[in-house]
Coordinates of C-alpha atoms and ligand atoms in Angstrom, one line a residue:
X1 CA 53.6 -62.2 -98.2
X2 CA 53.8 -64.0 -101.3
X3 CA 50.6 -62.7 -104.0
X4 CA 49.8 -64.7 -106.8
X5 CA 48.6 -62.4 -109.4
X6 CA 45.9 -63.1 -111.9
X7 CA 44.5 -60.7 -114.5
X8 CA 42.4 -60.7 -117.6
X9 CA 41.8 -64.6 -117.5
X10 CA 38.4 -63.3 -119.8
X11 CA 36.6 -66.6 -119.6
X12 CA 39.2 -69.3 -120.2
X13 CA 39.1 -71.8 -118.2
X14 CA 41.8 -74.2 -119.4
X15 CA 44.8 -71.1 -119.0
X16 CA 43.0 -70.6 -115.7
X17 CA 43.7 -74.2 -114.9
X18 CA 47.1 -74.4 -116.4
X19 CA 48.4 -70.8 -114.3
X20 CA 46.8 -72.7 -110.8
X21 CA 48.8 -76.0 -111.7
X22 CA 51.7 -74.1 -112.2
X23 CA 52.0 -71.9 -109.5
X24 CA 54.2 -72.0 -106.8
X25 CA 52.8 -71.6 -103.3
X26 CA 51.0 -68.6 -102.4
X27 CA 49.8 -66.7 -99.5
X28 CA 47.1 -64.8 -101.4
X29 CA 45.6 -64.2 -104.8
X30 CA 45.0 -60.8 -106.1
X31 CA 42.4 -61.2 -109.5
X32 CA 43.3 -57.8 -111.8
X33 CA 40.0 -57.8 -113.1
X34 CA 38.4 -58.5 -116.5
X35 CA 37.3 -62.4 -115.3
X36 CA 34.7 -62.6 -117.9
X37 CA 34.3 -61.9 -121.4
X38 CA 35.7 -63.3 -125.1
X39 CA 35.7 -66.7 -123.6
X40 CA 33.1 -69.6 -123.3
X41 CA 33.6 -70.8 -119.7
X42 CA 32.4 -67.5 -117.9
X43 CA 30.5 -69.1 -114.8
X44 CA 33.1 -71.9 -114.5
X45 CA 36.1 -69.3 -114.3
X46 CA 34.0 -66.7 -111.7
X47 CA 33.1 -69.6 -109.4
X48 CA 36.9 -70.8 -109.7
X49 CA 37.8 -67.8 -108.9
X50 CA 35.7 -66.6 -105.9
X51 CA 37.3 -69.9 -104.1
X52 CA 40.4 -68.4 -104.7
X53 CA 40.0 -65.2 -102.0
X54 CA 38.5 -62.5 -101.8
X55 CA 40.7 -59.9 -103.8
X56 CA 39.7 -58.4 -106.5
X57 CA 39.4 -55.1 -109.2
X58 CA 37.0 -55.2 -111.8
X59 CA 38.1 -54.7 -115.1
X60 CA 35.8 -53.1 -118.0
X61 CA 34.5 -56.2 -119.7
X62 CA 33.3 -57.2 -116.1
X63 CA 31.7 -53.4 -116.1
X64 CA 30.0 -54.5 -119.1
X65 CA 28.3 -58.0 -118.6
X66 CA 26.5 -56.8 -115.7
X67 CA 25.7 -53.7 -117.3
X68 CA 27.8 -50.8 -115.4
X69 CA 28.7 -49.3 -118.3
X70 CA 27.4 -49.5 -122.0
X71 CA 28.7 -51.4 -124.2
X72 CA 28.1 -48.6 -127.1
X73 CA 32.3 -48.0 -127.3
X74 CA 32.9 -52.0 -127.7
X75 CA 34.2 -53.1 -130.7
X76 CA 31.3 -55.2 -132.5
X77 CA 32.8 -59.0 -131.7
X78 CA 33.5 -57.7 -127.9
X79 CA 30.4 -56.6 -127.5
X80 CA 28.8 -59.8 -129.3
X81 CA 31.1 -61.7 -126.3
X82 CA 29.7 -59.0 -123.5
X83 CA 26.3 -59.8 -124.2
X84 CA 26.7 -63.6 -124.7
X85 CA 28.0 -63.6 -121.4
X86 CA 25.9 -61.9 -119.8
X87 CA 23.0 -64.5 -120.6
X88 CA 24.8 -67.4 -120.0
X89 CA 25.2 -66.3 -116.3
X90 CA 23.7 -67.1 -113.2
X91 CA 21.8 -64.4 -111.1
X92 CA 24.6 -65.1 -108.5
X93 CA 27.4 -64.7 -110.3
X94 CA 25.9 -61.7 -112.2
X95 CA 25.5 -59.9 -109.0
X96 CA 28.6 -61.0 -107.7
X97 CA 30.2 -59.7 -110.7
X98 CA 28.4 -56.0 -110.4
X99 CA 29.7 -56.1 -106.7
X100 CA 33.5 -56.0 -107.5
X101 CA 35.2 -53.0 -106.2
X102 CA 37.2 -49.7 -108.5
X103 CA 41.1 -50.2 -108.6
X104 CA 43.3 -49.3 -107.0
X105 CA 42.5 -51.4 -103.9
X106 CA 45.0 -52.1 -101.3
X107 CA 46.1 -55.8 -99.1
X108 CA 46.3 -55.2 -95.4
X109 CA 49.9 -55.2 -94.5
X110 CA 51.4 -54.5 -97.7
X111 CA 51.4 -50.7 -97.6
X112 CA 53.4 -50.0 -100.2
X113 CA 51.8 -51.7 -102.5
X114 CA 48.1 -51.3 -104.5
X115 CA 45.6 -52.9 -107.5
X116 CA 44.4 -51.6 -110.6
X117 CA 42.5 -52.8 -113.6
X118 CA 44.2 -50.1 -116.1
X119 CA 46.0 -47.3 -114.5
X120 CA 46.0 -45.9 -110.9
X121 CA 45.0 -42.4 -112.7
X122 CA 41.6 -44.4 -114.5
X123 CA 40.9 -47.8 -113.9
X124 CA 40.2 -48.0 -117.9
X125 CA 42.9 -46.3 -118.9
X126 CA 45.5 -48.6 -121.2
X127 CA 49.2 -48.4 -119.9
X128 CA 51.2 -49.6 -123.0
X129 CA 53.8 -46.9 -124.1
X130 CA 56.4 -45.3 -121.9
X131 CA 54.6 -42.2 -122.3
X132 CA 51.6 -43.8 -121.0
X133 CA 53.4 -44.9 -117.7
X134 CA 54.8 -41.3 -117.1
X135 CA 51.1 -40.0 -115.1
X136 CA 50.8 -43.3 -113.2
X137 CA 54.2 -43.2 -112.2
X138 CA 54.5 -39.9 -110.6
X139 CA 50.9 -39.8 -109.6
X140 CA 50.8 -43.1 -107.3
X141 CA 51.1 -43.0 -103.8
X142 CA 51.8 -46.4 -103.7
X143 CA 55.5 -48.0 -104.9
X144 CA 54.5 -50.7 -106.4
X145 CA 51.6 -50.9 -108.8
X146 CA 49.9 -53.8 -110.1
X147 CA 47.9 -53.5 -113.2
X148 CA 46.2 -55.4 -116.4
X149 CA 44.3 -54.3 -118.7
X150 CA 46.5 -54.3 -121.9
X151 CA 47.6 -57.9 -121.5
X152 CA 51.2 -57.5 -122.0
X153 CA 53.5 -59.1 -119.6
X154 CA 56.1 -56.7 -118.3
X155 CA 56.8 -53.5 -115.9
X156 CA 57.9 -49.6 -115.8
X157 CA 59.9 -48.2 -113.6
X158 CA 60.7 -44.4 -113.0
X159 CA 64.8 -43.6 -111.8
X160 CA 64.8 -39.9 -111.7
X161 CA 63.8 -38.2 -114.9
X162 CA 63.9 -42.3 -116.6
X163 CA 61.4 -44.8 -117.0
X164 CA 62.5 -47.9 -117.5
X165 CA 60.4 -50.8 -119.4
X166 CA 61.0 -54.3 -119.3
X167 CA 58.8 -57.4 -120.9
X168 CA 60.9 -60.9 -119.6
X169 CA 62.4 -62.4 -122.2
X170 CA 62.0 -66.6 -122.5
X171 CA 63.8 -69.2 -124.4
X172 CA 60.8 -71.5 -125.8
X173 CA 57.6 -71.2 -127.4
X174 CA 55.8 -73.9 -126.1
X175 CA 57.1 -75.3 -122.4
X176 CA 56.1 -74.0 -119.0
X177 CA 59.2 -70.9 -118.2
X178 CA 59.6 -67.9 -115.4
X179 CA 61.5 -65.0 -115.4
X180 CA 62.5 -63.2 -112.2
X181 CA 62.5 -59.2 -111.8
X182 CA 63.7 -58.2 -108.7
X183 CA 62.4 -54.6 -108.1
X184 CA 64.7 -52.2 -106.6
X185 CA 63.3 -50.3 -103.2
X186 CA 62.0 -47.0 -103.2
X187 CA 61.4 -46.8 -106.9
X188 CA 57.8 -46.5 -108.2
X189 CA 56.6 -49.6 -110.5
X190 CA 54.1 -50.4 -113.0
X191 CA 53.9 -54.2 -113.1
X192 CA 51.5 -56.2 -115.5
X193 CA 51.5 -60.3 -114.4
X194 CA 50.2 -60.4 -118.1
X195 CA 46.9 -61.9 -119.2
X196 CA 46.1 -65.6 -118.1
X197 CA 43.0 -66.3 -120.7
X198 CA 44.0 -63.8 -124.1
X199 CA 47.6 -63.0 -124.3
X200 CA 48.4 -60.1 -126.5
X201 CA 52.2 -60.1 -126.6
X202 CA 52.6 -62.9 -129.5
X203 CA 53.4 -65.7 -126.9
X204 CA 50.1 -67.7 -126.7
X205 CA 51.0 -69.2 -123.3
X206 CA 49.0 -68.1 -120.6
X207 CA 50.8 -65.6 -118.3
X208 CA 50.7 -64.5 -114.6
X209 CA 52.6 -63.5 -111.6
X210 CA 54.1 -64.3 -108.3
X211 CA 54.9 -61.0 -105.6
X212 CA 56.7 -61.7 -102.9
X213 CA 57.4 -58.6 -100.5
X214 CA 59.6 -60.2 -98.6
X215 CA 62.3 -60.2 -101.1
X216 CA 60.7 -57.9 -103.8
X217 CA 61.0 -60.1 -106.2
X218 CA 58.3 -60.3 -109.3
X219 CA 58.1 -63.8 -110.8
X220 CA 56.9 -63.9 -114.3
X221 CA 54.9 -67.4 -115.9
X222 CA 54.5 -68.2 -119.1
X223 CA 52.6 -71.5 -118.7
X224 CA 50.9 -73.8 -121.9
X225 CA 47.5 -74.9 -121.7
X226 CA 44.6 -76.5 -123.4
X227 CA 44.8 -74.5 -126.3
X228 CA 42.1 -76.9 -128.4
X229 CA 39.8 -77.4 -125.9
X230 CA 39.1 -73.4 -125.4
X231 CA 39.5 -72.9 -129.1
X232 CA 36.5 -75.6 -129.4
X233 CA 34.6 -73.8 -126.5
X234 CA 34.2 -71.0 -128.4
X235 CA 33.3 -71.9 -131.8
X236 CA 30.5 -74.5 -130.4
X237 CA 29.4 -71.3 -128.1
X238 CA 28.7 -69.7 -131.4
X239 CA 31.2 -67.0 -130.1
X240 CA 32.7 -65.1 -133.1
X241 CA 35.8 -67.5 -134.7
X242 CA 38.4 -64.3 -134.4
X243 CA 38.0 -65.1 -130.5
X244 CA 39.3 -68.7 -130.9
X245 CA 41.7 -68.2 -133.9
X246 CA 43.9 -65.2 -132.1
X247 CA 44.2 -67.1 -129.0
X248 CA 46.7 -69.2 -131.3
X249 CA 48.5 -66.5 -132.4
X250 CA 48.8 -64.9 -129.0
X251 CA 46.9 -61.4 -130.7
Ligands
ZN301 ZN1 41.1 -57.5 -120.7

């Protein structure tokens, strides 16, 4: 089964666009969560992607906009974002939104393999450090974990007492580039596909993934998009300027 793996596309419809153009074929898309929020095109980028399939994790800043959880421990532009959002959608996609299910969720016939938003542990949890990987690691029943959350592109891995972190390594700043990680069987991953709509890694272009379990091979994008046009989104949205300026810097 080959899984195209989307997380954090927050609102940005132009990376979303750019990732689907890009992609190689696909048996099924698996959304990490965290559709909506920071960016202007909310009920463009839910609609695209509830034609995409049907699986999903929702991610905090979806918790959020439909009002699962308080939006008292935002930081002051995220929550500004949160609650624009939340009145520029429609009652449909608002309730669809509210109905996405807790990570981890599993794929029929992929046993080994499960979903988060943050961490297996706490679905808003942030797996960044080494250290940080150590719980999920040991604690997940599953081999293979996909996660988001922290939008950085990259995996752990735990050999013995080790825990191995990689983040693929490209040769351009601005042109369309993958990077293969074969994972090895029987070890327990951590993989992040990166963040499609607000990369945080310094590389601006959008990232995502491709899983196929058939060979075990991870394939990481780094794909250029329409930088301008959701930069322009977001200032005539009235959306704090911080939200357009660090999608430039990749921040
Ligand atoms: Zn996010």
């Amino acid at each position: 089964m080959r899984v195209l793996l989307l997380s954090d596309i927050h609102s940005n419809l132009e990376a979303l666009d750019a990732c689907l153009a890009a992609a190689p074929a696909y048996d099924v898309v698996f959304n990490l969560g965290d559709i909506v929020g920071y960016g202007a095109s909310p009920n463009e980028v839910i609609e695209r992607s509830r034609r995409l399939g049907k699986f999903f994790v929702r991610g905090n800043h979806d918790k959020a906009v439909c009002g699962l959880v308080d939006i008292a421990d935002f930081n002051p532009v995220a929550a500004l974002a949160s609650q624009w959002t939340h009145d520029q959608l429609t009652s449909d996609n608002l309730e669809w939104l509210r109905s996405l299910p807790q990570g981890p969720v599993q794929i029929e016939g992929l046993t080994d393999v499960q979903f988060v938003h943050g961490s297996p542990v706490n679905e808003d949890e942030y797996v960044v450090t080494v250290g940080d990987a150590v719980e999920p690691l040991m604690a997940a029943p599953a081999v293979v974990t996909f996660f988001g959350h922290t939008h950085l592109q990259g995996s752990f891995m735990l050999n013995g007492d080790h825990i191995n972190s990689l983040h693929p390594a490209y040769r351009t700043v601005g042109q369309i580039e993958s990077s293969e990680f074969p994972l090895k069987k029987n070890l327990p991953y951590l993989v992040n596909p990166g963040s499609v709509g607000q990369p945080r890694d310094g590389d601006w272009r959008a990232g995502f993934a491709l899983y196929d379990s058939d060979t075990r091979i991870v394939e990481f994008y780094r794909v250029p998009y329409n930088l301008k046009s959701a930069q322009d989104r977001i200032l005539a949205a009235d959306l704090p300027q911080r939200l357009a300026t660090r999608l430039a810097a990749g921040r």
